[in-house]
Amino acid sequence: SPLPPFLALLCFGATTLTVPLAHAGPGAEEPPWCPYKVLGGEGAAGGRLCFRPPARGFQCAARACRAHRSPGGALVANVLANGSVLLQWGPPRPAAGLRGFALNCSWDGTYTRFPCDSVELGAACRDYLLPEAHGSVRYRLCLQPRYAPPRPAPPAQCVEFRLEPAAMRDIVVAMTAVGGSICVMLVFICLLVAYITENLMSPALGGAAAAAAA
């Protein structure tokens, strides 16, 4: 059906992560779209319903990703090198009566904890991308399944992690590149001065000495 892709195009600000997908054999069904709604930091009502494809088959490579797991192991935060975070979780049990998931986000300040955007996800969702996370900030993300009444909601799975400050790495790389350029320029200037001293100043001094002797 072309309806989910059309709604995904209409959704302003929806972010899609491009990751390798699991190989599907002939006749395999396409993975379901994940509907989600981003709410404000205080959990205020609003937001726009968006759709994104699942990132199935994604594996956290050691050099470009670092995985953090919740104490129960049900929720995994894959911190990528570009500053984004891909959350992954398995199907909850029991699956009957599952309405969706609630994802709550917060981060530590100097003296208190501040809320960030919370997300409501559909029952078919098994991952979510946090596109822009700040470096040197400790995040706490909690995922809680939601069931139809009278089944109560189970305890939330929470994972905590801290991103490395990417800005400092960029500054160090930039300063190293600038320092290398300055060194190359100084070497070139020294060679130029030596060439001028040897080839231009020496004949002039020799001519002046010959004139004085005559």
PDB file of C-alpha atoms in Angstrom:
ATOM      1  CA  SER A   1       0.000   0.000   0.000  1.00  0.00           C
ATOM      2  CA  PRO A   2       1.446   3.468  -0.871  1.00  0.00           C
ATOM      3  CA  LEU A   3      -0.169   5.078   2.183  1.00  0.00           C
ATOM      4  CA  PRO A   4       2.683   4.653   4.733  1.00  0.00           C
ATOM      5  CA  PRO A   5       5.379   6.069   2.388  1.00  0.00           C
ATOM      6  CA  PHE A   6       3.077   8.977   1.534  1.00  0.00           C
ATOM      7  CA  LEU A   7       2.527   9.742   5.210  1.00  0.00           C
ATOM      8  CA  ALA A   8       6.259   9.459   5.836  1.00  0.00           C
ATOM      9  CA  LEU A   9       6.921  12.107   3.208  1.00  0.00           C
ATOM     10  CA  LEU A  10       4.334  14.401   4.764  1.00  0.00           C
ATOM     11  CA  CYS A  11       5.893  14.096   8.201  1.00  0.00           C
ATOM     12  CA  PHE A  12       8.134  17.095   8.771  1.00  0.00           C
ATOM     13  CA  GLY A  13      11.299  16.388  10.695  1.00  0.00           C
ATOM     14  CA  ALA A  14      11.101  12.582  10.565  1.00  0.00           C
ATOM     15  CA  THR A  15      14.589  11.088  10.639  1.00  0.00           C
ATOM     16  CA  THR A  16      15.473   7.822   8.936  1.00  0.00           C
ATOM     17  CA  LEU A  17      18.659   5.919   9.730  1.00  0.00           C
ATOM     18  CA  THR A  18      20.379   4.251   6.801  1.00  0.00           C
ATOM     19  CA  VAL A  19      21.747   0.943   8.055  1.00  0.00           C
ATOM     20  CA  PRO A  20      22.218  -2.467   6.446  1.00  0.00           C
ATOM     21  CA  LEU A  21      19.011  -4.470   6.520  1.00  0.00           C
ATOM     22  CA  ALA A  22      18.644  -8.184   6.981  1.00  0.00           C
ATOM     23  CA  HIS A  23      18.532 -10.134   3.740  1.00  0.00           C
ATOM     24  CA  ALA A  24      15.020 -11.154   2.767  1.00  0.00           C
ATOM     25  CA  GLY A  25      14.522 -14.186   0.599  1.00  0.00           C
ATOM     26  CA  PRO A  26      12.087 -14.501  -2.270  1.00  0.00           C
ATOM     27  CA  GLY A  27       8.499 -14.063  -1.211  1.00  0.00           C
ATOM     28  CA  ALA A  28       9.420 -12.544   2.163  1.00  0.00           C
ATOM     29  CA  GLU A  29       7.141  -9.837   3.456  1.00  0.00           C
ATOM     30  CA  GLU A  30       8.357  -6.266   3.798  1.00  0.00           C
ATOM     31  CA  PRO A  31       9.052  -5.144   7.397  1.00  0.00           C
ATOM     32  CA  PRO A  32       6.209  -3.112   8.920  1.00  0.00           C
ATOM     33  CA  TRP A  33       6.513   0.637   9.259  1.00  0.00           C
ATOM     34  CA  CYS A  34       7.087   2.017  12.735  1.00  0.00           C
ATOM     35  CA  PRO A  35       4.607   4.771  13.691  1.00  0.00           C
ATOM     36  CA  TYR A  36       5.810   7.189  16.354  1.00  0.00           C
ATOM     37  CA  LYS A  37       4.981  10.579  17.822  1.00  0.00           C
ATOM     38  CA  VAL A  38       7.527  12.922  19.442  1.00  0.00           C
ATOM     39  CA  LEU A  39       6.193  14.874  22.421  1.00  0.00           C
ATOM     40  CA  GLY A  40       7.673  17.754  24.380  1.00  0.00           C
ATOM     41  CA  GLY A  41      10.137  17.388  27.206  1.00  0.00           C
ATOM     42  CA  GLU A  42       7.364  17.689  29.787  1.00  0.00           C
ATOM     43  CA  GLY A  43       5.239  15.063  28.035  1.00  0.00           C
ATOM     44  CA  ALA A  44       2.748  17.630  26.763  1.00  0.00           C
ATOM     45  CA  ALA A  45       0.105  16.512  24.313  1.00  0.00           C
ATOM     46  CA  GLY A  46       0.763  17.212  20.660  1.00  0.00           C
ATOM     47  CA  GLY A  47       3.243  16.081  18.081  1.00  0.00           C
ATOM     48  CA  ARG A  48       2.667  14.729  14.611  1.00  0.00           C
ATOM     49  CA  LEU A  49       2.313  11.070  13.679  1.00  0.00           C
ATOM     50  CA  CYS A  50       5.329   9.934  11.651  1.00  0.00           C
ATOM     51  CA  PHE A  51       6.564   6.686  10.116  1.00  0.00           C
ATOM     52  CA  ARG A  52      10.038   5.212   9.712  1.00  0.00           C
ATOM     53  CA  PRO A  53      11.300   1.833   8.466  1.00  0.00           C
ATOM     54  CA  PRO A  54      12.838  -0.502  11.038  1.00  0.00           C
ATOM     55  CA  ALA A  55      16.629  -0.822  11.180  1.00  0.00           C
ATOM     56  CA  ARG A  56      16.669  -4.606  11.184  1.00  0.00           C
ATOM     57  CA  GLY A  57      19.959  -6.396  10.845  1.00  0.00           C
ATOM     58  CA  PHE A  58      21.926  -3.508  12.344  1.00  0.00           C
ATOM     59  CA  GLN A  59      25.097  -4.545  14.172  1.00  0.00           C
ATOM     60  CA  CYS A  60      27.169  -2.252  16.361  1.00  0.00           C
ATOM     61  CA  ALA A  61      30.680  -2.184  14.874  1.00  0.00           C
ATOM     62  CA  ALA A  62      33.473  -1.753  17.402  1.00  0.00           C
ATOM     63  CA  ARG A  63      35.183   1.234  15.750  1.00  0.00           C
ATOM     64  CA  ALA A  64      32.097   3.273  14.868  1.00  0.00           C
ATOM     65  CA  CYS A  65      29.658   2.291  17.617  1.00  0.00           C
ATOM     66  CA  ARG A  66      29.469   1.531  21.328  1.00  0.00           C
ATOM     67  CA  ALA A  67      26.604  -0.509  22.792  1.00  0.00           C
ATOM     68  CA  HIS A  68      25.112   0.128  26.252  1.00  0.00           C
ATOM     69  CA  ARG A  69      22.589  -2.336  27.709  1.00  0.00           C
ATOM     70  CA  SER A  70      19.943  -1.974  30.385  1.00  0.00           C
ATOM     71  CA  PRO A  71      20.347  -4.077  33.560  1.00  0.00           C
ATOM     72  CA  GLY A  72      17.841  -6.606  32.198  1.00  0.00           C
ATOM     73  CA  GLY A  73      19.419  -6.562  28.739  1.00  0.00           C
ATOM     74  CA  ALA A  74      16.108  -5.872  26.984  1.00  0.00           C
ATOM     75  CA  LEU A  75      17.030  -2.330  25.868  1.00  0.00           C
ATOM     76  CA  VAL A  76      20.242  -1.525  23.970  1.00  0.00           C
ATOM     77  CA  ALA A  77      21.544   1.973  23.173  1.00  0.00           C
ATOM     78  CA  ASN A  78      23.951   1.936  20.217  1.00  0.00           C
ATOM     79  CA  VAL A  79      25.953   5.167  20.427  1.00  0.00           C
ATOM     80  CA  LEU A  80      27.256   5.923  16.921  1.00  0.00           C
ATOM     81  CA  ALA A  81      30.340   7.935  16.026  1.00  0.00           C
ATOM     82  CA  ASN A  82      28.277  10.686  14.363  1.00  0.00           C
ATOM     83  CA  GLY A  83      26.562  11.571  17.668  1.00  0.00           C
ATOM     84  CA  SER A  84      23.280   9.736  17.054  1.00  0.00           C
ATOM     85  CA  VAL A  85      21.909   6.906  19.200  1.00  0.00           C
ATOM     86  CA  LEU A  86      19.984   3.907  17.861  1.00  0.00           C
ATOM     87  CA  LEU A  87      17.802   2.199  20.483  1.00  0.00           C
ATOM     88  CA  GLN A  88      16.864  -1.453  19.972  1.00  0.00           C
ATOM     89  CA  TRP A  89      14.626  -3.796  21.938  1.00  0.00           C
ATOM     90  CA  GLY A  90      13.025  -7.180  21.493  1.00  0.00           C
ATOM     91  CA  PRO A  91       9.331  -8.116  21.470  1.00  0.00           C
ATOM     92  CA  PRO A  92       7.902  -7.927  24.995  1.00  0.00           C
ATOM     93  CA  ARG A  93       6.116 -10.781  26.704  1.00  0.00           C
ATOM     94  CA  PRO A  94       3.234 -11.292  26.732  1.00  0.00           C
ATOM     95  CA  ALA A  95       2.506  -9.938  23.258  1.00  0.00           C
ATOM     96  CA  ALA A  96      -1.295 -10.108  23.596  1.00  0.00           C
ATOM     97  CA  GLY A  97      -2.902  -6.739  24.265  1.00  0.00           C
ATOM     98  CA  LEU A  98       0.235  -4.726  23.466  1.00  0.00           C
ATOM     99  CA  ARG A  99      -0.687  -1.184  22.430  1.00  0.00           C
ATOM    100  CA  GLY A 100       2.756   0.338  21.999  1.00  0.00           C
ATOM    101  CA  PHE A 101       5.700   1.768  23.890  1.00  0.00           C
ATOM    102  CA  ALA A 102       6.494   4.914  25.834  1.00  0.00           C
ATOM    103  CA  LEU A 103      10.074   6.192  25.621  1.00  0.00           C
ATOM    104  CA  ASN A 104      11.117   8.731  28.248  1.00  0.00           C
ATOM    105  CA  CYS A 105      14.368  10.664  28.020  1.00  0.00           C
ATOM    106  CA  SER A 106      16.298  12.731  30.564  1.00  0.00           C
ATOM    107  CA  TRP A 107      19.837  14.001  31.059  1.00  0.00           C
ATOM    108  CA  ASP A 108      21.930  15.103  34.016  1.00  0.00           C
ATOM    109  CA  GLY A 109      22.654  18.755  34.584  1.00  0.00           C
ATOM    110  CA  THR A 110      24.973  20.303  37.142  1.00  0.00           C
ATOM    111  CA  TYR A 111      22.519  20.095  40.031  1.00  0.00           C
ATOM    112  CA  THR A 112      19.392  18.401  38.708  1.00  0.00           C
ATOM    113  CA  ARG A 113      18.013  16.150  35.956  1.00  0.00           C
ATOM    114  CA  PHE A 114      16.280  17.697  32.948  1.00  0.00           C
ATOM    115  CA  PRO A 115      13.678  15.988  30.722  1.00  0.00           C
ATOM    116  CA  CYS A 116      14.155  15.773  26.959  1.00  0.00           C
ATOM    117  CA  ASP A 117      11.692  14.779  24.254  1.00  0.00           C
ATOM    118  CA  SER A 118       9.521  11.753  25.044  1.00  0.00           C
ATOM    119  CA  VAL A 119       8.268   9.479  22.285  1.00  0.00           C
ATOM    120  CA  GLU A 120       5.179   7.299  21.808  1.00  0.00           C
ATOM    121  CA  LEU A 121       5.821   4.324  19.527  1.00  0.00           C
ATOM    122  CA  GLY A 122       3.531   1.771  17.940  1.00  0.00           C
ATOM    123  CA  ALA A 123       3.413  -1.904  18.842  1.00  0.00           C
ATOM    124  CA  ALA A 124       5.348  -2.847  15.664  1.00  0.00           C
ATOM    125  CA  CYS A 125       8.372  -0.691  16.601  1.00  0.00           C
ATOM    126  CA  ARG A 126      11.564  -2.407  17.721  1.00  0.00           C
ATOM    127  CA  ASP A 127      14.010   0.485  17.399  1.00  0.00           C
ATOM    128  CA  TYR A 128      14.170   4.268  17.467  1.00  0.00           C
ATOM    129  CA  LEU A 129      16.830   6.776  16.388  1.00  0.00           C
ATOM    130  CA  LEU A 130      17.837   9.670  18.625  1.00  0.00           C
ATOM    131  CA  PRO A 131      19.405  11.812  15.886  1.00  0.00           C
ATOM    132  CA  GLU A 132      21.331  14.452  17.826  1.00  0.00           C
ATOM    133  CA  ALA A 133      22.694  13.743  21.292  1.00  0.00           C
ATOM    134  CA  HIS A 134      24.990  16.168  23.092  1.00  0.00           C
ATOM    135  CA  GLY A 135      28.504  15.210  24.092  1.00  0.00           C
ATOM    136  CA  SER A 136      29.661  15.100  27.732  1.00  0.00           C
ATOM    137  CA  VAL A 137      26.036  14.640  28.868  1.00  0.00           C
ATOM    138  CA  ARG A 138      24.806  11.558  30.723  1.00  0.00           C
ATOM    139  CA  TYR A 139      21.503  10.345  29.259  1.00  0.00           C
ATOM    140  CA  ARG A 140      18.905   8.068  30.794  1.00  0.00           C
ATOM    141  CA  LEU A 141      16.369   6.470  28.427  1.00  0.00           C
ATOM    142  CA  CYS A 142      13.511   4.311  29.721  1.00  0.00           C
ATOM    143  CA  LEU A 143      11.228   2.181  27.561  1.00  0.00           C
ATOM    144  CA  GLN A 144       7.922   0.932  28.959  1.00  0.00           C
ATOM    145  CA  PRO A 145       5.441  -1.311  27.087  1.00  0.00           C
ATOM    146  CA  ARG A 146       1.803  -0.257  27.198  1.00  0.00           C
ATOM    147  CA  TYR A 147      -1.018  -2.803  27.336  1.00  0.00           C
ATOM    148  CA  ALA A 148      -4.747  -2.552  27.010  1.00  0.00           C
ATOM    149  CA  PRO A 149      -6.577  -2.561  30.372  1.00  0.00           C
ATOM    150  CA  PRO A 150      -6.913  -4.321  32.682  1.00  0.00           C
ATOM    151  CA  ARG A 151      -3.361  -5.595  32.153  1.00  0.00           C
ATOM    152  CA  PRO A 152      -0.946  -3.363  34.099  1.00  0.00           C
ATOM    153  CA  ALA A 153       2.182  -1.935  32.498  1.00  0.00           C
ATOM    154  CA  PRO A 154       5.374  -3.865  33.345  1.00  0.00           C
ATOM    155  CA  PRO A 155       8.413  -2.086  34.797  1.00  0.00           C
ATOM    156  CA  ALA A 156      10.353   0.089  32.388  1.00  0.00           C
ATOM    157  CA  GLN A 157      13.745  -0.929  31.027  1.00  0.00           C
ATOM    158  CA  CYS A 158      16.279   1.912  31.433  1.00  0.00           C
ATOM    159  CA  VAL A 159      19.731   2.419  29.960  1.00  0.00           C
ATOM    160  CA  GLU A 160      22.256   5.131  30.828  1.00  0.00           C
ATOM    161  CA  PHE A 161      25.197   6.305  28.744  1.00  0.00           C
ATOM    162  CA  ARG A 162      27.469   9.275  28.158  1.00  0.00           C
ATOM    163  CA  LEU A 163      28.632  10.537  24.777  1.00  0.00           C
ATOM    164  CA  GLU A 164      32.239  11.445  24.184  1.00  0.00           C
ATOM    165  CA  PRO A 165      32.715  15.157  23.388  1.00  0.00           C
ATOM    166  CA  ALA A 166      33.087  15.206  19.621  1.00  0.00           C
ATOM    167  CA  ALA A 167      33.807  18.941  19.547  1.00  0.00           C
ATOM    168  CA  MET A 168      37.067  18.512  21.451  1.00  0.00           C
ATOM    169  CA  ARG A 169      38.236  15.853  19.003  1.00  0.00           C
ATOM    170  CA  ASP A 170      37.440  18.176  16.112  1.00  0.00           C
ATOM    171  CA  ILE A 171      39.392  21.012  17.746  1.00  0.00           C
ATOM    172  CA  VAL A 172      42.427  18.782  18.284  1.00  0.00           C
ATOM    173  CA  VAL A 173      42.327  17.581  14.675  1.00  0.00           C
ATOM    174  CA  ALA A 174      41.967  21.159  13.386  1.00  0.00           C
ATOM    175  CA  MET A 175      44.848  22.420  15.543  1.00  0.00           C
ATOM    176  CA  THR A 176      47.045  19.548  14.371  1.00  0.00           C
ATOM    177  CA  ALA A 177      46.274  20.340  10.743  1.00  0.00           C
ATOM    178  CA  VAL A 178      46.980  24.065  11.240  1.00  0.00           C
ATOM    179  CA  GLY A 179      50.222  23.324  13.105  1.00  0.00           C
ATOM    180  CA  GLY A 180      51.395  21.062  10.301  1.00  0.00           C
ATOM    181  CA  SER A 181      50.654  23.747   7.711  1.00  0.00           C
ATOM    182  CA  ILE A 182      52.573  26.349   9.710  1.00  0.00           C
ATOM    183  CA  CYS A 183      55.590  24.035   9.982  1.00  0.00           C
ATOM    184  CA  VAL A 184      55.580  23.461   6.219  1.00  0.00           C
ATOM    185  CA  MET A 185      55.403  27.220   5.597  1.00  0.00           C
ATOM    186  CA  LEU A 186      58.309  27.889   7.982  1.00  0.00           C
ATOM    187  CA  VAL A 187      60.461  25.283   6.260  1.00  0.00           C
ATOM    188  CA  PHE A 188      59.664  26.828   2.879  1.00  0.00           C
ATOM    189  CA  ILE A 189      60.541  30.327   4.162  1.00  0.00           C
ATOM    190  CA  CYS A 190      63.840  29.085   5.600  1.00  0.00           C
ATOM    191  CA  LEU A 191      64.774  27.461   2.295  1.00  0.00           C
ATOM    192  CA  LEU A 192      63.838  30.614   0.404  1.00  0.00           C
ATOM    193  CA  VAL A 193      65.983  32.800   2.692  1.00  0.00           C
ATOM    194  CA  ALA A 194      68.914  30.417   2.324  1.00  0.00           C
ATOM    195  CA  TYR A 195      68.570  30.481  -1.463  1.00  0.00           C
ATOM    196  CA  ILE A 196      68.456  34.285  -1.567  1.00  0.00           C
ATOM    197  CA  THR A 197      71.454  34.588   0.761  1.00  0.00           C
ATOM    198  CA  GLU A 198      73.570  32.171  -1.236  1.00  0.00           C
ATOM    199  CA  ASN A 199      72.682  33.173  -4.808  1.00  0.00           C
ATOM    200  CA  LEU A 200      71.876  36.879  -4.653  1.00  0.00           C
ATOM    201  CA  MET A 201      73.809  38.331  -1.749  1.00  0.00           C
ATOM    202  CA  SER A 202      77.098  36.480  -2.419  1.00  0.00           C
ATOM    203  CA  PRO A 203      77.695  37.887  -5.993  1.00  0.00           C
ATOM    204  CA  ALA A 204      76.908  41.407  -4.825  1.00  0.00           C
ATOM    205  CA  LEU A 205      79.387  41.159  -1.940  1.00  0.00           C
ATOM    206  CA  GLY A 206      82.025  39.707  -4.270  1.00  0.00           C
ATOM    207  CA  GLY A 207      81.615  42.592  -6.743  1.00  0.00           C
ATOM    208  CA  ALA A 208      81.924  45.174  -3.973  1.00  0.00           C
ATOM    209  CA  ALA A 209      85.157  43.575  -2.686  1.00  0.00           C
ATOM    210  CA  ALA A 210      86.669  43.553  -6.223  1.00  0.00           C
ATOM    211  CA  ALA A 211      85.851  47.255  -6.738  1.00  0.00           C
ATOM    212  CA  ALA A 212      87.459  48.178  -3.407  1.00  0.00           C
ATOM    213  CA  ALA A 213      90.670  46.293  -4.318  1.00  0.00           C
ATOM    214  CA  ALA A 214      90.953  48.101  -7.686  1.00  0.00           C
TER     215      ALA A 214
END
